[in-house]
Coordinates of C-alpha atoms in Angstrom, one line a residue:
E395 CA 0.0 0.5 -0.2
V396 CA 1.5 3.4 -0.9
R397 CA 1.2 5.6 1.2
R398 CA 2.9 8.6 -0.1
V399 CA 5.8 9.2 -2.4
L400 CA 8.9 11.0 -1.4
A401 CA 10.6 11.9 -5.0
E402 CA 10.5 10.3 -8.1
V403 CA 13.6 10.0 -10.7
P404 CA 12.4 8.9 -14.1
P405 CA 14.7 5.9 -15.1
Q406 CA 17.3 6.6 -17.5
P407 CA 18.9 3.9 -20.0
G408 CA 22.9 2.8 -18.6
Q409 CA 25.1 3.8 -20.5
S410 CA 28.5 2.1 -22.1
V411 CA 32.2 2.6 -21.0
Y412 CA 34.0 1.8 -23.8
L413 CA 37.7 0.9 -22.6
T414 CA 41.3 1.1 -24.1
I415 CA 41.9 -2.4 -23.5
D416 CA 42.2 -4.6 -26.6
A417 CA 40.3 -7.4 -25.5
E418 CA 42.4 -9.8 -27.4
L419 CA 46.1 -8.3 -26.7
Q420 CA 44.4 -8.1 -22.8
R421 CA 43.6 -12.0 -23.6
A422 CA 47.4 -13.1 -24.8
V423 CA 49.1 -10.5 -22.5
Q424 CA 47.7 -12.4 -19.3
Q425 CA 48.4 -16.1 -20.9
A426 CA 51.9 -14.8 -22.0
L427 CA 52.6 -14.6 -18.3
Q428 CA 51.1 -17.6 -17.4
D429 CA 53.0 -20.2 -20.2
A430 CA 56.3 -17.9 -18.8
Y431 CA 55.9 -18.9 -15.3
A432 CA 54.8 -22.6 -16.6
A433 CA 57.7 -22.8 -18.7
A434 CA 60.3 -21.5 -16.0
G435 CA 58.5 -23.9 -13.4
P436 CA 61.8 -26.0 -12.5
T437 CA 63.7 -22.2 -11.8
W438 CA 63.0 -18.8 -11.3
A439 CA 59.0 -19.4 -11.3
R440 CA 59.7 -21.1 -7.6
T441 CA 61.0 -18.0 -5.9
S442 CA 59.0 -15.3 -7.9
D443 CA 55.8 -13.8 -6.1
G444 CA 54.7 -12.2 -9.2
A445 CA 54.8 -10.0 -11.6
A446 CA 53.2 -7.1 -13.9
A447 CA 53.1 -5.8 -17.4
V448 CA 51.3 -2.8 -19.4
V449 CA 51.3 -2.1 -23.3
M450 CA 50.9 1.5 -24.2
D451 CA 50.0 3.0 -27.2
V452 CA 52.9 5.7 -27.4
K453 CA 50.9 8.4 -29.2
T454 CA 48.1 8.5 -27.2
G455 CA 48.8 7.1 -24.1
E456 CA 45.9 5.0 -24.1
V457 CA 46.6 1.6 -22.5
L458 CA 46.2 -1.5 -24.8
A459 CA 46.7 -4.5 -21.8
M460 CA 47.4 -4.4 -18.3
A461 CA 47.8 -7.6 -16.6
S462 CA 49.0 -8.6 -12.5
Y463 CA 50.3 -12.1 -12.0
P464 CA 49.1 -14.1 -9.6
W465 CA 45.4 -12.7 -10.8
F466 CA 42.1 -14.5 -9.2
D467 CA 38.8 -14.6 -10.4
P468 CA 36.7 -11.8 -9.4
S469 CA 33.3 -13.5 -9.3
I470 CA 34.5 -15.0 -5.8
F471 CA 33.4 -11.5 -4.6
N472 CA 29.9 -11.6 -5.9
P473 CA 27.5 -13.2 -3.4
D474 CA 24.9 -14.1 -5.8
A475 CA 27.4 -16.8 -8.0
P476 CA 27.1 -19.9 -6.8
I477 CA 30.3 -20.9 -5.1
P478 CA 31.1 -23.3 -2.8
N479 CA 32.9 -22.1 0.9
R480 CA 33.4 -18.3 -0.6
E481 CA 34.5 -17.3 3.0
T482 CA 37.2 -19.5 2.7
Q483 CA 38.3 -19.4 -0.3
I484 CA 37.8 -15.4 0.3
E485 CA 40.2 -16.0 3.5
R486 CA 42.8 -17.8 2.1
L487 CA 43.0 -15.2 -1.3
Q488 CA 43.6 -12.5 1.3
N489 CA 46.1 -13.9 3.3
D490 CA 48.0 -15.4 -0.2
P491 CA 51.5 -14.3 0.4
R492 CA 51.9 -14.2 -3.1
T493 CA 49.2 -10.6 -2.9
P494 CA 47.1 -11.4 -5.8
L495 CA 44.8 -8.8 -4.5
L496 CA 47.6 -5.9 -5.6
N497 CA 47.7 -4.9 -9.4
R498 CA 50.9 -5.2 -9.3
A499 CA 50.9 -2.8 -12.6
T500 CA 49.6 0.4 -10.4
S501 CA 50.4 -0.2 -7.6
A502 CA 53.8 -2.4 -6.9
T503 CA 56.7 0.0 -6.3
L504 CA 59.7 -1.9 -6.8
P505 CA 63.1 -0.6 -7.7
P506 CA 63.8 0.3 -11.4
G507 CA 67.2 -0.9 -11.2
S508 CA 69.2 -0.3 -14.9
V509 CA 65.9 0.6 -16.6
F510 CA 66.8 4.0 -15.2
K511 CA 69.7 4.8 -16.6
I512 CA 67.6 6.2 -19.6
V513 CA 66.4 9.4 -16.8
S514 CA 70.1 9.4 -15.8
L515 CA 72.0 9.8 -19.0
A516 CA 69.0 12.2 -20.2
T517 CA 69.5 14.0 -17.2
A518 CA 73.3 14.3 -17.9
L519 CA 72.5 15.2 -21.3
D520 CA 70.0 17.6 -21.4
S521 CA 71.7 19.5 -18.5
G522 CA 74.5 19.5 -20.6
I523 CA 76.8 17.8 -18.1
Y524 CA 77.6 15.6 -20.7
N525 CA 77.3 15.0 -24.7
A526 CA 77.1 12.4 -27.3
N527 CA 80.8 11.8 -27.3
T528 CA 81.9 11.9 -23.6
G529 CA 83.2 8.6 -23.0
W530 CA 84.8 6.3 -20.3
T531 CA 87.3 3.7 -20.0
C532 CA 85.2 0.7 -18.5
T533 CA 87.7 -1.8 -16.5
G534 CA 84.4 -3.5 -14.6
R535 CA 85.8 -1.9 -11.6
W536 CA 85.5 2.0 -10.6
S537 CA 86.1 3.5 -7.1
S538 CA 86.4 7.3 -5.7
P539 CA 87.6 8.6 -2.6
D540 CA 84.0 10.2 -1.8
D541 CA 81.9 6.5 -1.6
W542 CA 81.6 4.6 1.4
L543 CA 82.6 0.9 -1.2
P544 CA 86.1 1.0 -1.6
V545 CA 85.5 -0.7 -5.2
R546 CA 82.4 -1.0 -7.0
Y547 CA 82.4 -3.7 -9.8
D548 CA 80.5 -3.6 -12.8
W549 CA 78.2 -6.6 -13.8
L550 CA 80.8 -7.5 -16.5
P551 CA 83.7 -8.4 -14.8
T552 CA 86.3 -7.5 -17.8
G553 CA 84.7 -4.5 -18.3
H554 CA 83.1 -2.9 -21.4
G555 CA 86.4 -1.2 -22.3
W556 CA 86.1 2.4 -24.2
V557 CA 82.6 3.6 -24.1
T558 CA 80.5 7.2 -25.3
A559 CA 77.0 8.1 -23.9
P560 CA 74.7 5.5 -26.0
W561 CA 76.8 2.7 -26.0
A562 CA 76.6 3.0 -22.4
L563 CA 73.2 2.4 -22.1
T564 CA 73.2 0.0 -25.1
Y565 CA 76.0 -2.4 -22.8
S566 CA 74.4 -1.1 -19.7
C567 CA 77.8 -0.2 -18.2
N568 CA 77.8 0.8 -14.1
P569 CA 81.2 2.4 -13.9
Y570 CA 80.4 4.8 -16.6
F571 CA 76.8 5.7 -14.2
W572 CA 78.9 6.1 -11.4
E573 CA 81.2 8.5 -13.4
L574 CA 78.2 10.2 -14.9
G575 CA 76.6 10.5 -10.8
K576 CA 79.6 12.1 -9.7
N577 CA 79.6 14.1 -12.2
V578 CA 76.0 15.1 -11.6
Q579 CA 76.8 15.6 -7.8
G580 CA 79.3 18.3 -8.7
V581 CA 76.7 20.4 -10.2
D582 CA 73.9 19.8 -8.7
Y583 CA 72.7 16.6 -6.6
T584 CA 69.4 16.9 -7.6
L585 CA 69.4 17.0 -10.6
I586 CA 68.7 13.4 -11.3
E587 CA 65.3 13.3 -9.2
Q588 CA 63.7 16.5 -10.6
Y589 CA 64.1 14.8 -14.6
A590 CA 63.0 11.5 -13.1
H591 CA 59.7 13.5 -11.7
R592 CA 59.6 15.2 -15.2
M593 CA 59.7 12.1 -16.5
G594 CA 56.8 10.5 -14.6
L595 CA 58.3 8.4 -12.3
G596 CA 57.8 8.4 -8.5
M597 CA 54.9 10.6 -9.0
P598 CA 50.8 9.5 -9.4
T599 CA 50.7 9.6 -13.2
G600 CA 47.3 11.7 -13.1
Q601 CA 44.8 8.8 -14.4
T602 CA 41.8 8.2 -11.5
V603 CA 40.1 5.4 -12.7
L604 CA 42.7 2.9 -10.6
P605 CA 44.5 2.9 -7.3
E606 CA 47.8 3.5 -7.6
R607 CA 51.0 4.2 -5.5
A608 CA 53.5 7.1 -6.4
G609 CA 56.6 5.6 -5.2
Q610 CA 59.5 7.7 -4.6
I611 CA 62.9 9.2 -5.9
S612 CA 65.4 8.8 -3.8
N613 CA 66.6 12.7 -1.9
D614 CA 67.7 13.8 0.8
A615 CA 64.5 13.8 2.9
I616 CA 63.8 10.2 1.8
V617 CA 67.7 9.1 2.9
L618 CA 67.2 10.8 6.3
R619 CA 63.7 9.1 7.3
L620 CA 64.8 5.7 5.9
Q621 CA 68.6 5.7 7.0
G622 CA 68.9 8.2 9.8
R623 CA 71.4 10.4 8.0
H624 CA 71.5 13.0 4.9
W625 CA 72.6 12.5 1.4
T626 CA 76.3 11.3 0.4
P627 CA 77.6 11.2 -2.7
A628 CA 77.3 7.0 -2.3
D629 CA 73.7 7.8 -2.7
M630 CA 74.0 9.3 -5.7
Y631 CA 76.1 6.3 -7.5
N632 CA 72.9 4.2 -5.9
L633 CA 70.6 6.4 -7.8
V634 CA 72.1 6.8 -10.9
I635 CA 71.5 2.8 -11.5
G636 CA 68.1 2.8 -10.1
Q637 CA 69.1 1.2 -6.9
G638 CA 68.4 2.7 -3.1
E639 CA 65.6 3.9 -2.2
T640 CA 64.5 4.2 -5.8
L641 CA 61.0 2.8 -6.3
V642 CA 58.7 3.1 -9.4
T643 CA 56.1 1.1 -10.8
P644 CA 55.4 -0.5 -14.4
L645 CA 52.9 2.0 -15.0
Q646 CA 55.2 4.9 -14.9
I647 CA 58.2 2.9 -16.7
V648 CA 55.8 2.1 -19.7
R649 CA 54.9 5.7 -20.2
M650 CA 58.7 7.4 -19.6
V651 CA 59.5 4.9 -22.4
A652 CA 56.2 5.8 -24.6
A653 CA 57.5 9.6 -23.9
I654 CA 60.9 8.4 -25.4
A655 CA 59.5 6.8 -28.8
N656 CA 57.2 9.6 -29.2
G657 CA 59.7 12.6 -29.0
G658 CA 58.5 14.2 -25.3
Q659 CA 54.9 13.6 -25.0
V660 CA 54.3 12.1 -20.7
W661 CA 50.5 11.2 -21.0
K662 CA 48.5 10.5 -18.7
P663 CA 47.1 7.0 -18.6
Q664 CA 43.8 6.5 -20.5
F665 CA 41.6 3.4 -19.3
V666 CA 38.1 5.1 -21.3
Q667 CA 38.2 5.3 -24.3
K668 CA 34.5 7.0 -24.8
V669 CA 31.0 7.0 -22.9
Q670 CA 28.0 6.7 -24.8
L671 CA 24.3 5.6 -24.8
I672 CA 24.5 2.8 -28.1
G673 CA 23.6 4.6 -31.1
Q674 CA 23.6 8.3 -29.6
E675 CA 26.6 10.7 -29.7
P676 CA 29.3 10.3 -26.5
V677 CA 29.0 12.0 -23.3
L678 CA 32.3 12.0 -22.8
E679 CA 35.1 10.9 -25.5
A680 CA 39.3 10.7 -24.2
T681 CA 41.7 12.8 -25.7
P682 CA 45.5 12.5 -25.7
E683 CA 46.3 14.3 -22.4
A684 CA 50.4 15.1 -21.9
V685 CA 51.4 16.0 -18.1
E686 CA 54.5 16.9 -18.9
T687 CA 56.6 17.7 -22.5
L688 CA 60.2 16.7 -22.7
D689 CA 62.1 19.8 -24.2
F690 CA 64.7 17.8 -25.0
E691 CA 66.7 18.5 -28.1
P692 CA 65.7 16.1 -30.9
W693 CA 69.4 14.4 -30.8
I694 CA 68.8 13.2 -27.6
F695 CA 65.3 11.4 -28.2
E696 CA 67.5 10.2 -31.1
L697 CA 70.3 9.0 -28.8
I698 CA 68.4 7.2 -26.4
Q699 CA 65.9 5.9 -28.9
R700 CA 69.6 4.1 -31.0
A701 CA 70.5 3.3 -28.1
M702 CA 68.0 1.3 -27.0
C703 CA 67.5 -0.9 -30.0
N704 CA 71.2 -1.4 -30.0
V705 CA 70.3 -3.8 -27.1
T706 CA 68.6 -6.2 -29.5
L707 CA 70.8 -5.6 -32.5
D708 CA 74.5 -5.2 -31.6
P709 CA 76.1 -7.9 -31.1
N710 CA 77.0 -6.7 -27.1
G711 CA 74.0 -5.4 -26.3
T712 CA 72.5 -6.9 -23.2
A713 CA 69.6 -8.5 -24.8
R714 CA 70.9 -9.5 -27.9
Y715 CA 71.1 -13.2 -27.2
I716 CA 67.5 -13.2 -26.5
Y717 CA 66.4 -11.7 -29.8
R718 CA 69.4 -12.7 -32.4
E719 CA 67.7 -15.9 -33.7
W720 CA 64.5 -14.5 -33.0
Y721 CA 64.7 -11.6 -35.8
E722 CA 66.1 -15.0 -38.2
F723 CA 62.7 -16.9 -37.0
Q724 CA 60.7 -13.9 -37.5
E725 CA 61.8 -12.7 -41.2
T726 CA 59.9 -9.6 -39.6
D727 CA 61.2 -5.6 -39.9
V728 CA 60.3 -5.4 -36.4
V729 CA 62.9 -4.3 -34.4
V730 CA 61.8 -4.3 -30.2
C731 CA 64.1 -0.9 -28.7
G732 CA 64.3 -1.5 -25.1
K733 CA 66.7 -1.7 -21.6
T734 CA 67.2 -4.1 -19.3
G735 CA 67.1 -4.3 -15.8
T736 CA 68.4 -6.0 -12.7
A737 CA 66.8 -4.7 -9.5
Q738 CA 68.5 -6.0 -6.3
S739 CA 66.1 -5.5 -3.1
G740 CA 65.1 -7.5 0.1
G741 CA 68.6 -8.2 0.7
A742 CA 71.4 -11.1 0.5
G743 CA 69.6 -14.4 -1.1
V744 CA 66.7 -12.6 -2.3
R745 CA 66.7 -12.9 -5.9
P746 CA 66.3 -9.7 -8.1
S747 CA 63.4 -8.3 -10.1
A748 CA 63.8 -8.5 -13.7
W749 CA 62.5 -6.0 -15.9
F750 CA 62.8 -5.2 -19.6
A751 CA 61.3 -1.9 -21.2
A752 CA 60.9 -1.5 -24.4
F753 CA 59.2 0.3 -27.7
A754 CA 58.2 -0.7 -30.7
P755 CA 58.7 -0.8 -34.1
Q756 CA 62.3 1.2 -34.3
D757 CA 61.0 3.3 -37.2
D758 CA 57.6 5.6 -36.2
P759 CA 57.0 3.8 -32.8
E760 CA 53.8 2.3 -32.1
I761 CA 53.6 1.0 -28.4
A762 CA 55.5 0.6 -25.2
V763 CA 56.1 -2.5 -23.7
V764 CA 56.8 -3.4 -20.0
V765 CA 57.3 -6.2 -18.3
V766 CA 58.7 -6.8 -14.8
V767 CA 59.4 -10.7 -12.7
E768 CA 59.8 -9.8 -8.9
R769 CA 62.3 -12.2 -7.7
S770 CA 63.7 -14.1 -10.4
C771 CA 66.5 -13.5 -12.1
E772 CA 67.8 -10.8 -14.6
G773 CA 66.2 -8.6 -16.8
S774 CA 67.6 -10.2 -20.1
E775 CA 67.1 -13.7 -18.8
V776 CA 63.5 -13.5 -17.9
A777 CA 61.6 -10.4 -18.8
A778 CA 62.8 -9.9 -22.3
P779 CA 61.4 -13.0 -23.6
I780 CA 58.4 -12.1 -22.0
V781 CA 58.2 -8.8 -23.7
R782 CA 59.3 -10.6 -26.9
R783 CA 55.9 -12.9 -26.9
I784 CA 53.8 -10.0 -25.8
V785 CA 55.0 -8.4 -29.0
E786 CA 54.9 -11.4 -31.1
D787 CA 50.6 -11.7 -30.6
Y788 CA 50.6 -7.8 -31.1
Y789 CA 51.9 -8.1 -34.3
G790 CA 50.1 -11.6 -35.5
L791 CA 53.4 -13.3 -35.4
P792 CA 54.0 -16.6 -34.7
H793 CA 55.6 -17.5 -31.5
Y794 CA 59.1 -18.3 -30.9
E795 CA 59.9 -21.1 -28.4
W796 CA 60.5 -20.0 -24.6
P797 CA 64.6 -20.0 -23.9
S798 CA 65.4 -23.6 -22.5
F799 CA 67.4 -22.4 -19.6
W800 CA 64.4 -21.9 -18.0
Q801 CA 64.5 -25.1 -17.4
T802 CA 67.7 -25.6 -15.9
G803 CA 68.4 -22.1 -14.2
C804 CA 69.7 -18.7 -14.0
F805 CA 73.2 -17.6 -15.6
A806 CA 74.7 -14.6 -15.3
L807 CA 74.8 -12.7 -19.3
G808 CA 74.6 -9.0 -17.9
E809 CA 71.5 -6.9 -17.4

């Protein structure tokens, strides 16, 4: 019995939300992560807590695919879904040490390792502290009287010989970047932090669709809070190679790589393409939005792009051994340009996080791809093959086999 009407709102048809996500590519990215863990069951998959992968359109900032592994079936939280022992399953999910409820793509804050060398090199070049020909003889050892370590060692014990700016990035020569950090420290120790923020690292990306964490770029205040002391040159030597207190998310890294590939536009990540009633005009239609424009000289972008391409093309590139036979197998013009990273965290005995951040193709780049695999092996060994598989699926190429050494163990080929 209706006694009275307090208010009335006429019903309206629900509007459709169109995502930027490419459903086919999304399925392929999730399958790539799942297949990689299955293929590496005897080795790094046994220690790895999880992984993340993001694919972004470098020309718009649209996120085409984003996956966090391990994942879960969200219907478990639907009280109307016929799921037996729901409470037990939810409790098991919440207590899983691999934290499947964490969206690693937006909220896992990890040290970037050598992927951060892109920022360090851009800082030195754009500020004028270095130029394209600034070189250093990499012997595999480096020391400085202002460092608390008597000697720092490169990942390649023999060193890389004489290297200039682009080759230091291609070969991931640590001594080159420690010397670079020493020279930047002598000018302004906050410069790299400033450039990292400009390139979108250690800060919110600007999107509001998904929860995300900001991370941090190491500075005096952070060192004081975490270490109880002020900044020293040794902190700079950690920062330039993406170690120390610096933490970033995969979403931040993928848009940084997109900015390098597109010539300077640091995009606000887009997840929603449009909102509309079917058959009517959209009430919301997203357009590319840059939160920062990097005003580097064109030659700086070209130098970094070329150095990243040589990571998979040059005989001594850190990921060449992963891509050499792949290029022959595919018979394709698609060149993957990337940067490997092997980030140490968690103390002695804890395996590193493997990074590979890339764009493709070499000419007129279309996509940026980042993969990070926690507690696994080196970036070239683990993350680079997964990026390779994602590129295959994006371009409709046949799948190349996973590395055979995933069955036997990791080996130090460099980062």
